[in-house]
Amino acid sequence: MSTLEFTEREETFRLEARDWLAANNPGRLPSMDTAEGAAAHREWERTLASGRWSVVAWPEAYGGRDASLTEWVIFEEEYYLAGAPTRISQNGISLLAPIIFGHGTEAQKERYLRDMTDGTLVWAQAWSEPEAGSDLASLRATATRVDGGWRLNGQKTWSSRAPFADRGFGLFRSDPAAERHRGLTYFLFDLSADGVAVRPIDQLDGTPGFAEIFFDDVFVSDDDVLGGVGDGWKVAMSTAGNERGLSLRSPGRFCAAAERLVELYREEGLDKLDHRGSKVVDAWIGAEAYRLYTWGTVTHVEAGGSVGAEGSINKLWWSDLDLSLHETALDLLGADAELEGPWLDDYLFSLSGPIYAGTNQIQRNIVAERVLELPRGSQKGGAQ
Amino acid sequence: MRFGRTPEQHAFSEALDDLLTAADVVSASRAWSAGDHSPGLKLWQRLAELGVTGLLVPEDQDGLGASPVDLAVAFERLGYHGVPGPWIESVAVAPALLAGTSDSDILQRLASGEALVSVAHASRALDADVAERTYALNDRVGLTAPDSAGPPPSGSGGSTSASPALVEPGERQRAGVETNTAPSAILRHAVVGAQRRSVDPTRRLFDVTPGEEVAGGDAGPALDLGTLACSAMLHGAGLRLLDDSVAYVKQRTQFGRPIGEFQAVKHLLADVRVALDFAAPLVHNAAVELETEAPTAARSVSAAKVAAGDAAYLASRTALQVHGAIGYTREFDLSLWILKVRALVGAWGTPTEHRARILESLVEAR
Ligand SMILES: Cc1cc2nc3c(=O)[nH]c(=O)nc-3n(C[C@H](O)[C@H](O)[C@H](O)COP(=O)(O)OP(=O)(O)OC[C@H]3O[C@@H](n4cnc5c(N)ncnc54)[C@H](O)[C@@H]3O)c2cc1C
């Protein structure tokens, strides 16, 4: 788009990505939450890595291209406009890797980073527990000191990808005596270790998109403590921002979906502005606003700024946008909307947006208290 | 890649803020509503000294020859402080509309702030009683109401000169797509008639009858600049409504605590913040696209108007809600912004008209 001027280097990068995707993109794959789909998605990760498009913003030493933030967003725009598959490696690449880069030991970087870039290791995020959702710091799963490491006990739940993943990362209470945020430690663990049981749970779309994980005296060595003992909360919160902010929801997905929505509107033979047309326009405006807002954020970050509680503003926007965009698509499809198909799949997924990555009520609390600086009062906002 | 305001634009915004915070804009607004223009005109003069009135006037006519982005920066602040007067008409629309016409003689005096101008476009003329000249356009160019496939309003012929060729709606439907069409709407002097009451008492509206012809040409860019200015003003008004609401809920107590502690109140205000934050880049982008004459500029202007209007309207409804009954009074200054937003949402193209323009562009662009 002409409004944002890119350097020659950036334009070259865009074209290179576009050409590569045009030649290699497999299009929509079966759901990654099935055995067959998971295998196909891992294969796609391998292909991406072979072209060095798996983690463009990472250092070259770990399979990346040392790309700038701008280039990363450019890549994401091209990726989704090409209609390439969603990424099974997302938890690892977007949520765990930034922490390993920031807080991990050299040995952890060596052990884990490369294997998450090509689908060899797929990760599951194990934060939520049956009793600890919005109030994550109330979690109860424990880590007890033993010789050379720790024993994990307890239960995690709603862990995305866990049914077909290899490893998990999550928080455990390592010091029951400490204050609730203080006594937590961040662990990496093997989902096939002795004492781990994964029970898949079917989501609204009928696939086992997440799972419960039970820990029965699971041994984890000291090598798999990420960040300091007792520093789990601090470390974890640095990924929560990632999840809500740029990393998981790049604007490309919504721009591409908005384009498809306009296309659907046209295919349905509609061109006048009725109430459905208005909703199509609003979805397009919403995606356009998100794209431009993101470029503003990128400009801010590249100038040395950071994204704090504004990540919550972001999350509220993309989750509402995703949902209304897909509701509009179903409205256009009329009676056929109930039939299985890509719009319905994406709609069902969009329904979870206001819940995961911290519910939208919690995000509104964060915006009100940390951005608008309203008084906290007695109702705790919660930080997840 | 860089997307956002320059340090100079930030500094300009702050300078305007300083001036307007120190000036008693509320009193000037209230006087303006009552027909006493003098405090408002004094303010006009002071803003002229900062360059606001000459932003779009070319340098060889003593203007600043500034960009639409600078215009948006200024109008956001005018909206934030609720400054009364025909700002959009005189500062955003007139320079582009009158350039190259026999009436361009007024531009120098517009730049210096000596002259005010009003323009009626498919509606009434704002503040014609203070305007030195009032113009009428026989159509809101490029905007079509849904299902209005009928012929354009009266007016035909016109010159083929570069500006301002007024193009009939059907021909400009494909915003972003080049149109080499004959002009059909005309810029005329207006004969000013009866005064009407606006929901916003500072907006003094007058009926007009089209008089002597001034020019034909493409008025689209001029009107898009007006729409951009209106969007920026709406965004600014929304920011003010949010700021005032946040300040109020921290200080007003009920049940022994500030109402800002109640989650029901917090969530309303958080939603306003989200809406305003996502309208801002659309307004900025529309300004950039007008500056660079991007082929999608008209569509982006419409997107800015819809989003800024929706966000400001949400801000006004929420402000009223969290203030309770005090917000429902004229006495309380909040009413100035609540009423202004309602008026501006419908001015310079209604949300429906702008959505229709976007939709046409999207559907036909492929
Ligand atoms: C598709 C999907 C994928 C997920 N993937 C993962 C994953 O990979 N790993 C993982 O660890 N977790 C995952 N989650 C879990 C998710 O993080 C939690 O669902 C979320 O944090 C909310 O917790 P909860 O479900 O226990 O709801 P609760 O915390 O019980 O909340 C229920 C309702 O009460 C509201 N509420 C609670 N407290 C407050 C408050 N203080 N103020 C206002 N409202 C409040 C909530 O907003 C919500 O509406 C996933 C969830 C979904 C839907």
mmCIF file of N, CA and C in Angstrom, chain A residues 1-7 10 70 259 262-263 265-266 270-273 277-278 280-282 284-285 288-293 295-296 298-299 302 310 313-314 316-317 360-362 364-365 367-369 371-380, chain B residues 1-4 146-147 149 242 246 249-250 257-258 260-263 265-271 273-275 277-279 281-282 285 288-289 292 294-296 299-300 302-303 306-307 310 352-356 358-360 362-364 366:
data_model
loop_
_atom_site.group_PDB
_atom_site.id
_atom_site.type_symbol
_atom_site.label_atom_id
_atom_site.label_comp_id
_atom_site.label_asym_id
_atom_site.label_seq_id
_atom_site.Cartn_x
_atom_site.Cartn_y
_atom_site.Cartn_z
ATOM 1 N N MET A 1 0.827 -1.220 0.000
ATOM 2 C CA MET A 1 0.000 0.000 0.000
ATOM 3 C C MET A 1 0.850 1.253 0.000
ATOM 4 N N SER A 2 0.379 2.152 -0.720
ATOM 5 C CA SER A 2 1.211 3.342 -0.966
ATOM 6 C C SER A 2 1.377 4.221 0.269
ATOM 7 N N THR A 3 0.567 4.005 1.266
ATOM 8 C CA THR A 3 0.645 4.910 2.405
ATOM 9 C C THR A 3 1.879 4.648 3.238
ATOM 10 N N LEU A 4 2.341 3.436 3.199
ATOM 11 C CA LEU A 4 3.476 3.083 4.019
ATOM 12 C C LEU A 4 4.617 2.842 3.078
ATOM 13 N N GLU A 5 5.630 3.642 3.235
ATOM 14 C CA GLU A 5 6.719 3.484 2.286
ATOM 15 C C GLU A 5 7.774 2.556 2.841
ATOM 16 N N PHE A 6 8.088 1.553 2.053
ATOM 17 C CA PHE A 6 9.064 0.574 2.489
ATOM 18 C C PHE A 6 10.371 0.794 1.742
ATOM 19 N N THR A 7 11.428 0.402 2.389
ATOM 20 C CA THR A 7 12.729 0.555 1.744
ATOM 21 C C THR A 7 12.859 -0.494 0.641
ATOM 22 N N GLU A 10 13.244 -3.834 2.045
ATOM 23 C CA GLU A 10 11.987 -4.406 2.533
ATOM 24 C C GLU A 10 11.117 -4.894 1.373
ATOM 25 N N THR A 70 9.700 -4.843 11.047
ATOM 26 C CA THR A 70 8.962 -4.475 9.832
ATOM 27 C C THR A 70 8.907 -5.655 8.869
ATOM 28 N N GLU A 259 -10.612 -9.624 3.085
ATOM 29 C CA GLU A 259 -10.618 -9.712 1.617
ATOM 30 C C GLU A 259 -11.536 -10.841 1.156
ATOM 31 N N VAL A 262 -15.176 -9.812 1.474
ATOM 32 C CA VAL A 262 -15.634 -8.961 0.371
ATOM 33 C C VAL A 262 -15.906 -9.823 -0.862
ATOM 34 N N GLU A 263 -15.003 -10.768 -1.088
ATOM 35 C CA GLU A 263 -15.157 -11.683 -2.215
ATOM 36 C C GLU A 263 -16.461 -12.484 -2.091
ATOM 37 N N TYR A 265 -19.108 -11.629 -0.502
ATOM 38 C CA TYR A 265 -20.220 -10.694 -0.706
ATOM 39 C C TYR A 265 -20.494 -10.532 -2.200
ATOM 40 N N ARG A 266 -19.412 -10.428 -2.954
ATOM 41 C CA ARG A 266 -19.531 -10.262 -4.393
ATOM 42 C C ARG A 266 -20.067 -11.542 -5.047
ATOM 43 N N LEU A 270 -24.249 -9.719 -4.271
ATOM 44 C CA LEU A 270 -24.718 -8.539 -3.555
ATOM 45 C C LEU A 270 -23.810 -7.370 -3.888
ATOM 46 N N ASP A 271 -24.361 -6.205 -4.037
ATOM 47 C CA ASP A 271 -23.477 -5.053 -4.182
ATOM 48 C C ASP A 271 -24.053 -3.800 -3.535
ATOM 49 N N LYS A 272 -25.300 -3.854 -3.173
ATOM 50 C CA LYS A 272 -25.899 -2.691 -2.526
ATOM 51 C C LYS A 272 -25.592 -2.712 -1.034
ATOM 52 N N LEU A 273 -25.701 -1.532 -0.459
ATOM 53 C CA LEU A 273 -25.419 -1.454 0.967
ATOM 54 C C LEU A 273 -26.676 -1.762 1.769
ATOM 55 N N GLY A 277 -24.162 -5.574 3.956
ATOM 56 C CA GLY A 277 -23.098 -4.794 3.326
ATOM 57 C C GLY A 277 -22.396 -3.910 4.345
ATOM 58 N N SER A 278 -23.181 -3.311 5.241
ATOM 59 C CA SER A 278 -22.581 -2.470 6.287
ATOM 60 C C SER A 278 -21.631 -3.275 7.153
ATOM 61 N N VAL A 280 -20.041 -5.982 6.284
ATOM 62 C CA VAL A 280 -18.844 -6.304 5.485
ATOM 63 C C VAL A 280 -17.883 -5.106 5.529
ATOM 64 N N VAL A 281 -18.439 -3.933 5.310
ATOM 65 C CA VAL A 281 -17.604 -2.727 5.338
ATOM 66 C C VAL A 281 -16.953 -2.557 6.706
ATOM 67 N N ASP A 282 -17.733 -2.761 7.754
ATOM 68 C CA ASP A 282 -17.160 -2.580 9.092
ATOM 69 C C ASP A 282 -16.050 -3.590 9.376
ATOM 70 N N TRP A 284 -14.121 -4.854 7.109
ATOM 71 C CA TRP A 284 -12.974 -4.386 6.319
ATOM 72 C C TRP A 284 -12.295 -3.196 7.024
ATOM 73 N N ILE A 285 -13.100 -2.264 7.512
ATOM 74 C CA ILE A 285 -12.523 -1.111 8.227
ATOM 75 C C ILE A 285 -11.753 -1.596 9.459
ATOM 76 N N GLU A 288 -8.473 -3.061 8.401
ATOM 77 C CA GLU A 288 -7.616 -1.972 7.931
ATOM 78 C C GLU A 288 -7.077 -1.180 9.137
ATOM 79 N N ALA A 289 -7.936 -0.917 10.104
ATOM 80 C CA ALA A 289 -7.499 -0.196 11.309
ATOM 81 C C ALA A 289 -6.435 -1.014 12.043
ATOM 82 N N TYR A 290 -6.653 -2.319 12.082
ATOM 83 C CA TYR A 290 -5.702 -3.176 12.795
ATOM 84 C C TYR A 290 -4.340 -3.189 12.097
ATOM 85 N N ARG A 291 -4.401 -3.237 10.762
ATOM 86 C CA ARG A 291 -3.160 -3.213 9.983
ATOM 87 C C ARG A 291 -2.400 -1.906 10.247
ATOM 88 N N LEU A 292 -3.100 -0.789 10.182
ATOM 89 C CA LEU A 292 -2.437 0.504 10.351
ATOM 90 C C LEU A 292 -1.957 0.691 11.792
ATOM 91 N N TYR A 293 -2.768 0.266 12.729
ATOM 92 C CA TYR A 293 -2.393 0.351 14.142
ATOM 93 C C TYR A 293 -1.103 -0.440 14.373
ATOM 94 N N TRP A 295 1.247 -1.075 12.180
ATOM 95 C CA TRP A 295 2.395 -0.354 11.645
ATOM 96 C C TRP A 295 2.791 0.787 12.572
ATOM 97 N N GLY A 296 1.807 1.402 13.220
ATOM 98 C CA GLY A 296 2.129 2.431 14.222
ATOM 99 C C GLY A 296 2.923 1.824 15.367
ATOM 100 N N VAL A 298 4.750 -0.909 15.243
ATOM 101 C CA VAL A 298 6.074 -1.288 14.754
ATOM 102 C C VAL A 298 6.986 -0.055 14.721
ATOM 103 N N THR A 299 6.452 1.060 14.245
ATOM 104 C CA THR A 299 7.223 2.304 14.212
ATOM 105 C C THR A 299 7.689 2.677 15.621
ATOM 106 N N GLU A 302 10.316 0.078 16.852
ATOM 107 C CA GLU A 302 11.609 0.220 16.172
ATOM 108 C C GLU A 302 12.324 1.504 16.583
ATOM 109 N N GLU A 310 -0.802 -1.889 26.526
ATOM 110 C CA GLU A 310 -1.488 -1.656 25.245
ATOM 111 C C GLU A 310 -1.756 -2.970 24.516
ATOM 112 N N ILE A 313 -5.300 -3.713 24.666
ATOM 113 C CA ILE A 313 -6.130 -2.972 23.711
ATOM 114 C C ILE A 313 -6.162 -3.746 22.399
ATOM 115 N N ASN A 314 -4.988 -4.206 22.017
ATOM 116 C CA ASN A 314 -4.846 -5.007 20.817
ATOM 117 C C ASN A 314 -5.718 -6.263 20.860
ATOM 118 N N LEU A 316 -8.353 -6.955 22.637
ATOM 119 C CA LEU A 316 -9.789 -6.678 22.578
ATOM 120 C C LEU A 316 -10.215 -6.428 21.138
ATOM 121 N N TRP A 317 -9.360 -5.721 20.409
ATOM 122 C CA TRP A 317 -9.723 -5.385 19.028
ATOM 123 C C TRP A 317 -9.755 -6.615 18.138
ATOM 124 N N ASN A 360 -11.745 -11.297 27.720
ATOM 125 C CA ASN A 360 -11.887 -9.884 27.397
ATOM 126 C C ASN A 360 -12.295 -9.040 28.599
ATOM 127 N N GLN A 361 -12.973 -9.670 29.551
ATOM 128 C CA GLN A 361 -13.256 -8.890 30.771
ATOM 129 C C GLN A 361 -11.952 -8.539 31.491
ATOM 130 N N ILE A 362 -11.069 -9.532 31.553
ATOM 131 C CA ILE A 362 -9.784 -9.285 32.226
ATOM 132 C C ILE A 362 -8.988 -8.221 31.455
ATOM 133 N N ARG A 364 -10.215 -5.813 29.686
ATOM 134 C CA ARG A 364 -10.820 -4.493 29.952
ATOM 135 C C ARG A 364 -10.382 -3.968 31.313
ATOM 136 N N ASN A 365 -10.265 -4.874 32.279
ATOM 137 C CA ASN A 365 -9.757 -4.428 33.583
ATOM 138 C C ASN A 365 -8.355 -3.857 33.441
ATOM 139 N N VAL A 367 -6.906 -2.571 30.743
ATOM 140 C CA VAL A 367 -6.934 -1.277 30.041
ATOM 141 C C VAL A 367 -7.387 -0.179 31.007
ATOM 142 N N ALA A 368 -8.437 -0.468 31.761
ATOM 143 C CA ALA A 368 -8.968 0.562 32.672
ATOM 144 C C ALA A 368 -7.946 0.912 33.745
ATOM 145 N N GLU A 369 -7.286 -0.092 34.302
ATOM 146 C CA GLU A 369 -6.410 0.177 35.444
ATOM 147 C C GLU A 369 -5.015 0.630 35.036
ATOM 148 N N VAL A 371 -3.962 1.485 31.669
ATOM 149 C CA VAL A 371 -3.877 2.487 30.598
ATOM 150 C C VAL A 371 -4.634 3.753 31.013
ATOM 151 N N LEU A 372 -5.866 3.595 31.462
ATOM 152 C CA LEU A 372 -6.647 4.766 31.882
ATOM 153 C C LEU A 372 -6.341 5.175 33.325
ATOM 154 N N GLU A 373 -5.635 4.306 34.029
ATOM 155 C CA GLU A 373 -5.237 4.564 35.416
ATOM 156 C C GLU A 373 -6.419 4.795 36.356
ATOM 157 N N LEU A 374 -7.433 3.984 36.183
ATOM 158 C CA LEU A 374 -8.555 4.023 37.124
ATOM 159 C C LEU A 374 -8.176 3.236 38.376
ATOM 160 N N PRO A 375 -8.825 3.570 39.483
ATOM 161 C CA PRO A 375 -8.439 2.906 40.744
ATOM 162 C C PRO A 375 -8.721 1.408 40.716
ATOM 163 N N ARG A 376 -7.823 0.643 41.342
ATOM 164 C CA ARG A 376 -7.964 -0.811 41.360
ATOM 165 C C ARG A 376 -9.110 -1.290 42.232
ATOM 166 N N GLY A 377 -9.259 -0.628 43.367
ATOM 167 C CA GLY A 377 -10.351 -1.012 44.249
ATOM 168 C C GLY A 377 -10.196 -2.415 44.763
ATOM 169 N N SER A 378 -11.301 -3.011 45.182
ATOM 170 C CA SER A 378 -11.214 -4.320 45.822
ATOM 171 C C SER A 378 -11.276 -5.444 44.806
ATOM 172 N N GLN A 379 -11.747 -5.140 43.583
ATOM 173 C CA GLN A 379 -11.853 -6.222 42.601
ATOM 174 C C GLN A 379 -10.530 -6.346 41.872
ATOM 175 N N LYS A 380 -9.853 -7.409 42.110
ATOM 176 C CA LYS A 380 -8.555 -7.619 41.470
ATOM 177 C C LYS A 380 -8.732 -7.831 39.973
ATOM 178 N N MET B 1 10.395 1.880 6.845
ATOM 179 C CA MET B 1 8.965 2.023 7.126
ATOM 180 C C MET B 1 8.760 2.906 8.357
ATOM 181 N N ARG B 2 7.846 3.833 8.251
ATOM 182 C CA ARG B 2 7.519 4.735 9.354
ATOM 183 C C ARG B 2 6.057 5.080 9.255
ATOM 184 N N PHE B 3 5.308 4.884 10.288
ATOM 185 C CA PHE B 3 3.895 5.250 10.244
ATOM 186 C C PHE B 3 3.537 6.007 11.505
ATOM 187 N N GLY B 4 3.330 7.299 11.371
ATOM 188 C CA GLY B 4 2.961 8.096 12.533
ATOM 189 C C GLY B 4 3.355 9.535 12.320
ATOM 190 N N PRO B 146 -27.492 4.506 -0.264
ATOM 191 C CA PRO B 146 -27.765 3.164 -0.743
ATOM 192 C C PRO B 146 -29.021 3.164 -1.600
ATOM 193 N N ASP B 147 -28.989 2.400 -2.646
ATOM 194 C CA ASP B 147 -30.134 2.237 -3.533
ATOM 195 C C ASP B 147 -30.522 3.517 -4.274
ATOM 196 N N ALA B 149 -30.056 4.902 -7.206
ATOM 197 C CA ALA B 149 -29.540 4.773 -8.557
ATOM 198 C C ALA B 149 -30.054 5.891 -9.456
ATOM 199 N N LEU B 242 -13.481 11.141 26.604
ATOM 200 C CA LEU B 242 -12.895 10.066 27.411
ATOM 201 C C LEU B 242 -12.091 10.654 28.570
ATOM 202 N N VAL B 246 -12.839 9.910 32.453
ATOM 203 C CA VAL B 246 -11.879 9.268 33.349
ATOM 204 C C VAL B 246 -11.663 10.139 34.587
ATOM 205 N N VAL B 249 -14.871 9.878 36.880
ATOM 206 C CA VAL B 249 -15.134 8.633 37.625
ATOM 207 C C VAL B 249 -14.097 8.379 38.716
ATOM 208 N N LYS B 250 -12.973 9.061 38.645
ATOM 209 C CA LYS B 250 -11.997 8.933 39.730
ATOM 210 C C LYS B 250 -12.420 9.744 40.945
ATOM 211 N N ARG B 257 -17.046 4.550 47.545
ATOM 212 C CA ARG B 257 -15.811 4.476 46.766
ATOM 213 C C ARG B 257 -15.960 5.162 45.408
ATOM 214 N N PRO B 258 -14.830 5.515 44.820
ATOM 215 C CA PRO B 258 -14.918 6.160 43.512
ATOM 216 C C PRO B 258 -15.598 5.222 42.521
ATOM 217 N N GLY B 260 -15.096 4.828 39.579
ATOM 218 C CA GLY B 260 -14.098 4.235 38.685
ATOM 219 C C GLY B 260 -13.573 2.900 39.188
ATOM 220 N N GLU B 261 -13.903 2.547 40.436
ATOM 221 C CA GLU B 261 -13.510 1.228 40.934
ATOM 222 C C GLU B 261 -14.472 0.143 40.468
ATOM 223 N N PHE B 262 -15.658 0.545 40.038
ATOM 224 C CA PHE B 262 -16.641 -0.469 39.640
ATOM 225 C C PHE B 262 -16.338 -0.980 38.234
ATOM 226 N N GLN B 263 -16.341 -2.294 38.155
ATOM 227 C CA GLN B 263 -15.959 -2.887 36.887
ATOM 228 C C GLN B 263 -16.900 -2.519 35.733
ATOM 229 N N VAL B 265 -18.229 0.217 35.163
ATOM 230 C CA VAL B 265 -17.808 1.532 34.666
ATOM 231 C C VAL B 265 -16.480 1.415 33.925
ATOM 232 N N LYS B 266 -15.565 0.649 34.513
ATOM 233 C CA LYS B 266 -14.251 0.466 33.876
ATOM 234 C C LYS B 266 -14.372 -0.093 32.471
ATOM 235 N N HIS B 267 -15.205 -1.105 32.343
ATOM 236 C CA HIS B 267 -15.278 -1.783 31.047
ATOM 237 C C HIS B 267 -15.842 -0.874 29.960
ATOM 238 N N LEU B 268 -16.802 -0.033 30.332
ATOM 239 C CA LEU B 268 -17.340 0.919 29.352
ATOM 240 C C LEU B 268 -16.225 1.821 28.841
ATOM 241 N N LEU B 269 -15.425 2.317 29.765
ATOM 242 C CA LEU B 269 -14.384 3.274 29.368
ATOM 243 C C LEU B 269 -13.246 2.584 28.617
ATOM 244 N N ALA B 270 -12.957 1.349 28.988
ATOM 245 C CA ALA B 270 -11.913 0.610 28.250
ATOM 246 C C ALA B 270 -12.336 0.433 26.792
ATOM 247 N N ASP B 271 -13.611 0.165 26.574
ATOM 248 C CA ASP B 271 -14.076 -0.004 25.193
ATOM 249 C C ASP B 271 -13.950 1.292 24.388
ATOM 250 N N ARG B 273 -11.664 3.554 24.889
ATOM 251 C CA ARG B 273 -10.245 3.710 24.591
ATOM 252 C C ARG B 273 -9.841 2.851 23.374
ATOM 253 N N VAL B 274 -10.338 1.624 23.349
ATOM 254 C CA VAL B 274 -10.009 0.734 22.229
ATOM 255 C C VAL B 274 -10.522 1.337 20.916
ATOM 256 N N ALA B 275 -11.765 1.791 20.919
ATOM 257 C CA ALA B 275 -12.351 2.327 19.680
ATOM 258 C C ALA B 275 -11.574 3.552 19.192
ATOM 259 N N ASP B 277 -8.451 4.365 19.873
ATOM 260 C CA ASP B 277 -7.087 4.004 19.474
ATOM 261 C C ASP B 277 -7.032 3.394 18.082
ATOM 262 N N PHE B 278 -8.101 2.735 17.687
ATOM 263 C CA PHE B 278 -8.089 2.140 16.359
ATOM 264 C C PHE B 278 -8.664 3.066 15.285
ATOM 265 N N ALA B 279 -9.336 4.138 15.698
ATOM 266 C CA ALA B 279 -9.764 5.146 14.709
ATOM 267 C C ALA B 279 -8.576 6.014 14.312
ATOM 268 N N PRO B 281 -5.282 5.590 13.654
ATOM 269 C CA PRO B 281 -4.450 5.298 12.479
ATOM 270 C C PRO B 281 -5.214 5.405 11.166
ATOM 271 N N LEU B 282 -6.532 5.218 11.206
ATOM 272 C CA LEU B 282 -7.313 5.382 9.973
ATOM 273 C C LEU B 282 -7.349 6.851 9.560
ATOM 274 N N ASN B 285 -3.894 7.718 8.262
ATOM 275 C CA ASN B 285 -3.679 7.112 6.947
ATOM 276 C C ASN B 285 -4.441 7.861 5.850
ATOM 277 N N VAL B 288 -2.473 10.873 5.018
ATOM 278 C CA VAL B 288 -1.278 10.529 4.229
ATOM 279 C C VAL B 288 -1.673 10.228 2.784
ATOM 280 N N GLU B 289 -2.762 9.503 2.612
ATOM 281 C CA GLU B 289 -3.167 9.141 1.247
ATOM 282 C C GLU B 289 -3.653 10.355 0.448
ATOM 283 N N THR B 292 -0.422 12.061 -0.618
ATOM 284 C CA THR B 292 0.320 11.389 -1.692
ATOM 285 C C THR B 292 -0.570 11.106 -2.901
ATOM 286 N N ALA B 294 -2.925 9.021 -3.246
ATOM 287 C CA ALA B 294 -3.023 7.577 -3.477
ATOM 288 C C ALA B 294 -4.356 7.266 -4.147
ATOM 289 N N PRO B 295 -4.386 6.257 -5.006
ATOM 290 C CA PRO B 295 -5.644 5.932 -5.693
ATOM 291 C C PRO B 295 -6.760 5.513 -4.742
ATOM 292 N N THR B 296 -6.393 5.057 -3.545
ATOM 293 C CA THR B 296 -7.417 4.623 -2.584
ATOM 294 C C THR B 296 -7.788 5.729 -1.606
ATOM 295 N N ARG B 299 -11.527 6.278 -0.534
ATOM 296 C CA ARG B 299 -12.019 5.182 0.294
ATOM 297 C C ARG B 299 -11.454 5.272 1.715
ATOM 298 N N SER B 300 -10.193 5.628 1.817
ATOM 299 C CA SER B 300 -9.586 5.728 3.142
ATOM 300 C C SER B 300 -10.181 6.879 3.948
ATOM 301 N N SER B 302 -13.256 7.819 3.711
ATOM 302 C CA SER B 302 -14.544 7.307 4.195
ATOM 303 C C SER B 302 -14.363 6.380 5.393
ATOM 304 N N ALA B 303 -13.325 5.549 5.338
ATOM 305 C CA ALA B 303 -13.079 4.641 6.468
ATOM 306 C C ALA B 303 -12.772 5.444 7.728
ATOM 307 N N VAL B 306 -16.077 6.968 9.088
ATOM 308 C CA VAL B 306 -16.935 5.986 9.757
ATOM 309 C C VAL B 306 -16.355 5.625 11.122
ATOM 310 N N ALA B 307 -15.067 5.308 11.143
ATOM 311 C CA ALA B 307 -14.466 4.831 12.393
ATOM 312 C C ALA B 307 -14.391 5.953 13.435
ATOM 313 N N ASP B 310 -17.943 6.585 14.687
ATOM 314 C CA ASP B 310 -18.403 5.529 15.603
ATOM 315 C C ASP B 310 -17.718 5.640 16.957
ATOM 316 N N THR B 352 -23.743 5.990 6.653
ATOM 317 C CA THR B 352 -24.269 5.121 5.602
ATOM 318 C C THR B 352 -23.695 5.496 4.243
ATOM 319 N N GLU B 353 -23.625 6.782 3.969
ATOM 320 C CA GLU B 353 -23.068 7.211 2.682
ATOM 321 C C GLU B 353 -21.605 6.799 2.550
ATOM 322 N N HIS B 354 -20.874 6.966 3.642
ATOM 323 C CA HIS B 354 -19.452 6.599 3.554
ATOM 324 C C HIS B 354 -19.274 5.085 3.464
ATOM 325 N N ARG B 355 -20.090 4.347 4.188
ATOM 326 C CA ARG B 355 -19.990 2.880 4.050
ATOM 327 C C ARG B 355 -20.304 2.466 2.620
ATOM 328 N N ALA B 356 -21.295 3.127 2.016
ATOM 329 C CA ALA B 356 -21.657 2.783 0.635
ATOM 330 C C ALA B 356 -20.481 3.071 -0.296
ATOM 331 N N ILE B 358 -17.332 3.024 0.452
ATOM 332 C CA ILE B 358 -16.307 1.994 0.680
ATOM 333 C C ILE B 358 -16.707 0.692 -0.004
ATOM 334 N N LEU B 359 -17.943 0.330 0.179
ATOM 335 C CA LEU B 359 -18.405 -0.946 -0.383
ATOM 336 C C LEU B 359 -18.280 -0.949 -1.904
ATOM 337 N N GLU B 360 -18.698 0.156 -2.518
ATOM 338 C CA GLU B 360 -18.586 0.226 -3.980
ATOM 339 C C GLU B 360 -17.144 0.050 -4.411
ATOM 340 N N LEU B 362 -14.734 -1.436 -2.798
ATOM 341 C CA LEU B 362 -14.225 -2.788 -2.530
ATOM 342 C C LEU B 362 -14.767 -3.790 -3.541
ATOM 343 N N VAL B 363 -16.040 -3.685 -3.814
ATOM 344 C CA VAL B 363 -16.667 -4.683 -4.676
ATOM 345 C C VAL B 363 -16.221 -4.498 -6.116
ATOM 346 N N GLU B 364 -16.036 -3.244 -6.517
ATOM 347 C CA GLU B 364 -15.667 -3.026 -7.914
ATOM 348 C C GLU B 364 -14.172 -3.068 -8.146
ATOM 349 N N ARG B 366 -12.248 -5.362 -7.736
ATOM 350 C CA ARG B 366 -11.655 -6.661 -8.092
ATOM 351 C C ARG B 366 -12.230 -7.214 -9.364
#
